[in-house]
XYZ file of C-alpha atoms in Angstrom:
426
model
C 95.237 122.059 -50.173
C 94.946 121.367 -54.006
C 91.150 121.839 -55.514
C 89.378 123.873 -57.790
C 90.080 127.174 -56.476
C 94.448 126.255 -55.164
C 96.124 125.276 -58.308
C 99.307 127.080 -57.120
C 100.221 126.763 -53.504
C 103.333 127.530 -51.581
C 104.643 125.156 -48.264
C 106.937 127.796 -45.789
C 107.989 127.284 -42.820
C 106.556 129.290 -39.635
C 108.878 129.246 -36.961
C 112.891 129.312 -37.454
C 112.939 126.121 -39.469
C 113.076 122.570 -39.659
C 109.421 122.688 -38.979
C 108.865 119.076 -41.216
C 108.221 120.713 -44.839
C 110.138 118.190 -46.840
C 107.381 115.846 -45.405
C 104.484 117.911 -46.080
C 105.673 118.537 -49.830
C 106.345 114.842 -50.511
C 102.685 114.141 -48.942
C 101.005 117.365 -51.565
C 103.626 116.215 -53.956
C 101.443 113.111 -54.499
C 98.577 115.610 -56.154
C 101.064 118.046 -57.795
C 102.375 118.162 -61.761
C 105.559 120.841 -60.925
C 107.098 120.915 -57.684
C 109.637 124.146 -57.307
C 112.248 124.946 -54.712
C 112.277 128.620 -54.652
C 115.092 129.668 -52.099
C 117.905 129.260 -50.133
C 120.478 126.507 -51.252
C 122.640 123.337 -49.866
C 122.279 124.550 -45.761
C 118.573 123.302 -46.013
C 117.955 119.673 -45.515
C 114.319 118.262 -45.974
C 114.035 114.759 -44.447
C 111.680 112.301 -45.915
C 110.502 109.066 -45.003
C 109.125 106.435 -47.557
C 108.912 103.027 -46.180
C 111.652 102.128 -44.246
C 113.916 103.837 -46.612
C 114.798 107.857 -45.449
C 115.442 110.393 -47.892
C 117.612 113.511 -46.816
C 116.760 116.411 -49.684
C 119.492 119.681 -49.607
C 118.871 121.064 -53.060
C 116.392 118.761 -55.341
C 112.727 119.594 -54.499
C 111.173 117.064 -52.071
C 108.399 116.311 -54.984
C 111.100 113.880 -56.682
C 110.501 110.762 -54.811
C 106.887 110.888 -57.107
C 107.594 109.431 -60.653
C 104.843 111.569 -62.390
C 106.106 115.038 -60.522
C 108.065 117.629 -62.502
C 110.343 119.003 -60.281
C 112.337 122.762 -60.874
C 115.089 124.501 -58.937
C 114.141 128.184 -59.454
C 115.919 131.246 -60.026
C 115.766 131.917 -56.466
C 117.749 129.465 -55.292
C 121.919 129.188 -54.797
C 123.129 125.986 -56.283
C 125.907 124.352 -55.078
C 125.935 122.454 -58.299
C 128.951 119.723 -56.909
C 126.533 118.948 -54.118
C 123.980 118.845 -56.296
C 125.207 116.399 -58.582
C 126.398 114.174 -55.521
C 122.564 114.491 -54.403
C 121.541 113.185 -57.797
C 124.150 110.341 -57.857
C 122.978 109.407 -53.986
C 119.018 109.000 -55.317
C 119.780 107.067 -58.212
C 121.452 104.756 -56.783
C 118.331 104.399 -54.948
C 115.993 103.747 -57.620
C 114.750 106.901 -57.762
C 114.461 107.521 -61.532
C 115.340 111.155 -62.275
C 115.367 111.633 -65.909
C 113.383 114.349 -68.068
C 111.605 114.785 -64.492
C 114.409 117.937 -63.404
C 114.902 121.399 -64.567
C 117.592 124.098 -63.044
C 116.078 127.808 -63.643
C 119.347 129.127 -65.487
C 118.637 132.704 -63.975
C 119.657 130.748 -60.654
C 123.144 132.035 -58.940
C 126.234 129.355 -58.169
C 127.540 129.266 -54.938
C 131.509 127.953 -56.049
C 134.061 126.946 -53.542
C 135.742 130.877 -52.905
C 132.400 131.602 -51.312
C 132.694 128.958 -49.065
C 135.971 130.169 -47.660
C 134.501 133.602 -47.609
C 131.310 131.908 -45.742
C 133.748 130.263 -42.994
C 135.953 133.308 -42.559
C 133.068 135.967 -41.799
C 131.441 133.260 -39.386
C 134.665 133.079 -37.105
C 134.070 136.717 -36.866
C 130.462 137.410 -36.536
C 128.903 134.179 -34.768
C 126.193 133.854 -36.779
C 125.898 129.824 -36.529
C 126.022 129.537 -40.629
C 126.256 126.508 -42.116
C 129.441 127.648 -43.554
C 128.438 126.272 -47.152
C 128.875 129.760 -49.138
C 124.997 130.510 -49.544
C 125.499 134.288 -47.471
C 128.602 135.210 -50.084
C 126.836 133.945 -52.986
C 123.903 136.141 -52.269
C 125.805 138.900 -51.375
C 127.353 138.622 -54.923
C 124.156 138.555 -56.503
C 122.971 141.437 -55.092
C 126.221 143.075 -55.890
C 126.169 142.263 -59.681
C 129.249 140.046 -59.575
C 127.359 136.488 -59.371
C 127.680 133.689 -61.385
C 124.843 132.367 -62.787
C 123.882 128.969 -64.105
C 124.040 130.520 -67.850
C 127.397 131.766 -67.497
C 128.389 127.902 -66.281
C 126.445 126.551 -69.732
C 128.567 129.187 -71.428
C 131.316 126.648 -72.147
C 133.589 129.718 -73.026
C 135.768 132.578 -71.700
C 135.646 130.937 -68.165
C 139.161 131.922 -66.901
C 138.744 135.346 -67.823
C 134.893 135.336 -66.769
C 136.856 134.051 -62.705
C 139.622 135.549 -62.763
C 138.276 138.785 -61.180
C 136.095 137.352 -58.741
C 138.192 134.613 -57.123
C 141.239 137.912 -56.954
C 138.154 139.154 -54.916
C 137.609 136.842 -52.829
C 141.141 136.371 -51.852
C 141.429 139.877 -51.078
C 138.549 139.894 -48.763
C 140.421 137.046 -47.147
C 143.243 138.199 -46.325
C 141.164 141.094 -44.991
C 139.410 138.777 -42.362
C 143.114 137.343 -41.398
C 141.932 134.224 -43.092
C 145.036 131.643 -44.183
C 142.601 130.238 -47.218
C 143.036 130.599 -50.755
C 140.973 130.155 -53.960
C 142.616 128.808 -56.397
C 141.864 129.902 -60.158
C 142.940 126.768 -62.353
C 140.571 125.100 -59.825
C 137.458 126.697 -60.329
C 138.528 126.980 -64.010
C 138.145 123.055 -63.790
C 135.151 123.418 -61.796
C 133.311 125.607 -64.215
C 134.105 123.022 -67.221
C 133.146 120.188 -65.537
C 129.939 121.608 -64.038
C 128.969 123.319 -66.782
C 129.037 120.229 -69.107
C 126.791 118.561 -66.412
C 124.124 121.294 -65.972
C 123.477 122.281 -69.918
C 120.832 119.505 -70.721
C 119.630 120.650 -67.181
C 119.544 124.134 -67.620
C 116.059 126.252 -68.907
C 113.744 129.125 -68.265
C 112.401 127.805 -65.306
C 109.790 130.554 -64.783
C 107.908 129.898 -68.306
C 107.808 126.047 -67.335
C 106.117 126.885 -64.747
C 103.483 129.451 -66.122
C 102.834 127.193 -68.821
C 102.637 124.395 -66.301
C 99.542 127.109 -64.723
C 98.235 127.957 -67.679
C 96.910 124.416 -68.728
C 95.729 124.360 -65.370
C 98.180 121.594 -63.564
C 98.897 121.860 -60.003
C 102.392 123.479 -59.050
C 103.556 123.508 -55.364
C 106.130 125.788 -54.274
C 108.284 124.600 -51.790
C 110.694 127.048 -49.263
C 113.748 126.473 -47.140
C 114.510 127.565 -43.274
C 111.852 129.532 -41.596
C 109.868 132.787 -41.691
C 111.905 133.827 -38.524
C 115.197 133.267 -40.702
C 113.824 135.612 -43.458
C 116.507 138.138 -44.164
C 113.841 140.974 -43.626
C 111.058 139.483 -41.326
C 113.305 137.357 -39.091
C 115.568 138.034 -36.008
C 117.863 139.667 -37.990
C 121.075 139.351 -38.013
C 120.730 136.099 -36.631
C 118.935 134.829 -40.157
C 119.863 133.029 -43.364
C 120.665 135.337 -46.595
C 117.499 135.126 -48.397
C 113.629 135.883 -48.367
C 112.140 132.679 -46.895
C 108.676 133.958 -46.603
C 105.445 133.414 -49.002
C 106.710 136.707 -50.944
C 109.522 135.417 -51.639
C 108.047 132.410 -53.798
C 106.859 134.524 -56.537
C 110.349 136.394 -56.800
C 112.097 132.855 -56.563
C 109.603 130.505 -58.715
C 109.638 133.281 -61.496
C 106.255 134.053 -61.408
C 103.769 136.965 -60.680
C 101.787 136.451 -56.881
C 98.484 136.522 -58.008
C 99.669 133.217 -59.256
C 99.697 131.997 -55.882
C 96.176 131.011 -54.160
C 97.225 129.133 -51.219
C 99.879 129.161 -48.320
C 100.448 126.505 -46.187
C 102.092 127.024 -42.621
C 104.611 124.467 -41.052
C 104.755 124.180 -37.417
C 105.616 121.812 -35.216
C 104.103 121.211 -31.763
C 106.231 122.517 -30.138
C 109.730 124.938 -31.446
C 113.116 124.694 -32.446
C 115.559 126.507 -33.737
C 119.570 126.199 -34.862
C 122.652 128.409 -34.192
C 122.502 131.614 -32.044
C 120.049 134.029 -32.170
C 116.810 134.618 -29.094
C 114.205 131.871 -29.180
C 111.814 132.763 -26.498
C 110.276 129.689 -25.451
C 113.898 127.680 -24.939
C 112.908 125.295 -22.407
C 115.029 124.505 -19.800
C 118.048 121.819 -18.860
C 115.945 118.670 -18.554
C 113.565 119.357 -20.470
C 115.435 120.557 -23.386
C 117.487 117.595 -23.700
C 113.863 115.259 -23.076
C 112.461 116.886 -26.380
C 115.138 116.893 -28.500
C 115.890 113.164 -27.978
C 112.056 112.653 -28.259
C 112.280 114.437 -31.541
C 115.716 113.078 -32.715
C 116.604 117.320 -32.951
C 119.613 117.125 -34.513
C 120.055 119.083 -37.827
C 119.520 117.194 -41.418
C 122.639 119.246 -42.577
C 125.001 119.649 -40.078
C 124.108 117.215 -37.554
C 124.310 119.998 -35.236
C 121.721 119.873 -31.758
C 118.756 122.224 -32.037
C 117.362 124.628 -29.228
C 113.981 123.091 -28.337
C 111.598 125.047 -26.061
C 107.331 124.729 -26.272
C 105.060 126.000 -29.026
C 104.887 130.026 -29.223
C 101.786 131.393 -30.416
C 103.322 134.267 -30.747
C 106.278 133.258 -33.313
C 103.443 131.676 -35.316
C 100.936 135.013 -35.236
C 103.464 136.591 -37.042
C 104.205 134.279 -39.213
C 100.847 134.081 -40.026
C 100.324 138.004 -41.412
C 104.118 137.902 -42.461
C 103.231 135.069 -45.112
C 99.479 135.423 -45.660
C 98.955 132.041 -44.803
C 95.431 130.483 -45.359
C 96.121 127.085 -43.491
C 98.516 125.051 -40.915
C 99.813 122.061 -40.603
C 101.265 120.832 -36.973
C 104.047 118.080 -37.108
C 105.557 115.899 -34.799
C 102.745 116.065 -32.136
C 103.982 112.601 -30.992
C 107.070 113.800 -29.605
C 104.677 115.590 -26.678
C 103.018 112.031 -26.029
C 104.460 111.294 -22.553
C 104.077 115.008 -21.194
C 101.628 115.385 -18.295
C 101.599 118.846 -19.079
C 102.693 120.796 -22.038
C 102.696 124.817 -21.604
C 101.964 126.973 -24.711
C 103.161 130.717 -24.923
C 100.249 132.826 -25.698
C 102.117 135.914 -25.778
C 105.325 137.726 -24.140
C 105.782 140.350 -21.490
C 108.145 142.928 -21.764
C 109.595 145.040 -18.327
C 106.527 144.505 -17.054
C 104.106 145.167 -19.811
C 102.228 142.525 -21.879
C 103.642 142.255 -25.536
C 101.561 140.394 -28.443
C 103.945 140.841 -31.150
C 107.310 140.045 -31.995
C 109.922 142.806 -31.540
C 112.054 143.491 -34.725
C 115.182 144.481 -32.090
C 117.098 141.262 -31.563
C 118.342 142.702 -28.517
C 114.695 143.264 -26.823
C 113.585 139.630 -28.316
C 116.126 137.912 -25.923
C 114.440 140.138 -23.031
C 110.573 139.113 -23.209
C 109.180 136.697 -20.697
C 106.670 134.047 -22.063
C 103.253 134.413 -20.795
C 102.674 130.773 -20.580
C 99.080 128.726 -20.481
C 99.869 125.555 -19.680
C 97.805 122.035 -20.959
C 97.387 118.564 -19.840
C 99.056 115.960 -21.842
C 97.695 113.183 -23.238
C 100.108 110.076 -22.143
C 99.670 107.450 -24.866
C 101.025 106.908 -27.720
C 99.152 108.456 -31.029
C 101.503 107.218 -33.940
C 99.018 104.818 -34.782
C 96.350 107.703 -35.311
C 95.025 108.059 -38.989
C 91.940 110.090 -38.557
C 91.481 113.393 -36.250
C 89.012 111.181 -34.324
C 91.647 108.814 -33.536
C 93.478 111.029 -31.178
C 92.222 110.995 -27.444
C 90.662 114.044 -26.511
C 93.473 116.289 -24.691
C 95.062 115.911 -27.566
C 92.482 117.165 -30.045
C 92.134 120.097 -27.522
C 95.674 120.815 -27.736
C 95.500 120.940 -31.566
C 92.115 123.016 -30.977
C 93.951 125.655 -28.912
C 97.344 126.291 -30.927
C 94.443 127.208 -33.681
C 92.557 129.282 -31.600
C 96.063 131.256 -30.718
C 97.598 131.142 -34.033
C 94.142 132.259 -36.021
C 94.695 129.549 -38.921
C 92.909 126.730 -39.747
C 94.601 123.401 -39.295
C 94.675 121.093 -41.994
C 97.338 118.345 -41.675
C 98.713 116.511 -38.073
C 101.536 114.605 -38.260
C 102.139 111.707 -35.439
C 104.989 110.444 -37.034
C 107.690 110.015 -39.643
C 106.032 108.484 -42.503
C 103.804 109.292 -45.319
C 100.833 107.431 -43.551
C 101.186 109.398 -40.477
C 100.161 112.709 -41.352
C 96.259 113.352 -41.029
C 94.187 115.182 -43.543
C 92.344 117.582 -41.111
């Protein structure tokens, strides 16, 4: 994706998530000097596998298992900055040498641990299928002008009186929602000391790194969390994460204009997923549910939690596409379909009757369309040893051929499996 004309290019996700991205940025990562998170916070988990050693990434950008690569958290993000520094701890004591190599925008909002409890009390009432690790009350906050910033943490002074009001807050919304949880204030008093001390030499303007970083021409990659169908205003809403996980969104979240940005690349994988509650058109049934996702080990990097498998949806990804601009995809996990006979493909929905080629923004009429399925042979053999296009046998390539075709985008990387030398340069 990086040459002469894609200096700056952003890695989303195109379905509802855990699409593979963490993979995909690790691979770019390789030609990148900045690597930026951009959204979302510690409910995101980017697997990566280097060796035989695996990486599971919540909060640092998946660029910093490369020793050369800068890597940011930008103002768009919600640190959990305990997590965070349990991350940090957790990679060096895998060799992973961090230092002068990570910056923390200090425009970027906290999540602390009374928006937690206000995260777990509002998902006993609405159902969402959160992760229940604050990020939905911390944005809320932010958008209400009562946050708490990474610069107030750095402060070092006036903390008690700087809480005080907000953790009364949150315990009065509490009680509200009949919830027996407290925040306490001398705790996040103790918190805010602590952390603080931690993030200063961490803390910067983020956004000028990075348009200096453009400026003398080095190669940034952007990387996003979730999916474009959790996007708080493109995705099945309300069924959606708390932030704008979409292309657009990298600009707002990087700190930098979009005319910046000169490339977006599209994560899908061969077939779809999803977590928590919410429609997902394409759920496959019994069986054959349970047959992908213990072919695709589908069991969230986070939470551990089972995800909803069903086949690809052309659809989904259509959208996606002219939601996010995007000028390229890449298809993971394509081995998981190896010992299909025949793999269907939904090419579009139908809708009492009527054929539908777009995704409905009513939740309600989402969980009523049919799939309009075309259905493909399989290829039965394994491809995991496949490290050129030409490698795969033919069914296969027509497979990859014909989610292109639907989805309008150009494919440029395959993966057929979990490591760096499985993924295929199209």
């Amino acid at each position: 994706m990086f040459d002469r004309k894609h200096n700056c290019v952003v890695v989303v996700g195109a379905q509802w998530g855990d699409e593979g991205k963490g993979k995909l940025v690790d691979v770019l990562a390789e030609q990148a000097d900045v690597v930026v998170r951009y959204q979302g916070g510690a409910n995101a988990g980017h697997t990566v596998v280097v060796g035989e050693r695996q990486f599971v990434l919540h909060q640092i950008p998946s660029g910093i298992l490369h020793r050369r690569t800068r890597c940011v958290v930008g103002n768009g993000v919600v640190l959990d900055p305990e997590t965070f520094f349990g991350e940090l701890e957790q990679l060096a004591a895998q060799g992973i040498e961090i230092a002068g190599r990570l910056f923390v925008s200090d425009r970027a909002h906290v999540v602390l641990p009374y928006h937690q409890l206000l995260d777990q009390a509002s998902e006993k009432q609405q159902q969402i299928g959160t992760t229940g690790r604050g990020i939905g009350p911390a944005y809320e906050d932010k958008i209400g002008r009562r946050g708490v910033r990474v610069t107030d943490l750095c402060r070092g002074t006036g903390a008690r009186e700087f809480l005080e009001p907000r953790v009364e807050r949150a315990n009065a919304l509490l009680r509200l929602m009949g919830s027996a949880a407290t925040a306490n204030l001398d705790e996040h008093v103790e918190l805010f000391g602590r952390l603080g001390a931690r993030l200063r030499p961490l803390a910067t303007d983020t956004g000028l790194l990075v348009h200096r970083a453009l400026r003398s021409s080095q190669r940034v990659l952007l990387e996003g969390a979730q999916g474009a169908l959790l996007d708080v205003d493109h995705g099945t809403y309300p069924f959606v994460t708390s932030s704008n996980t979409t292309a657009g969104g990298a600009a707002v979240g990087a700190g930098i204009g979009p005319t910046e940005i000169d490339g977006v690349l599209g994560v899908v994988k061969a077939y779809t997923t999803r977590v928590g509650n919410g429609p997902l058109p394409t759920e496959a049934p019994g069986e054959l549910q349970t047959r992908l996702r213990d072919l695709g080990s589908e069991f969230g990097a986070t939470t551990g939690r089972p995800r909803r498998c069903g086949w690809f949806d052309a659809t989904v990804v259509r959208y996606s596409a002219r939601v996010n601009g995007l000028t390229g995809l890449a298809v993971t996990k394509l081995d998981v379909l190896d010992t299909f006979a025949e793999i269907p493909v939904c090419v579009s929905y139908r809708l009492d009757g009527v054929e539908c080629g777009e995704v409905p923004s009513d939740v309600e009429v989402l969980e009523r369309v049919e799939p309009v399925y075309e259905v493909l042979p399989g290829w039965q053999r394994a491809i995991s040893g496949a490290r050129r296009l030409a490698d795969l046998p033919p069914p296969a390539r027509a497979y990859l051929d014909r989610l292109e075709d639907l989805a309008g985008q150009p494919i440029r990387y395959v993966s057929v499996g979990t490591r760096r030398d499985q993924i295929i340069e199209v």
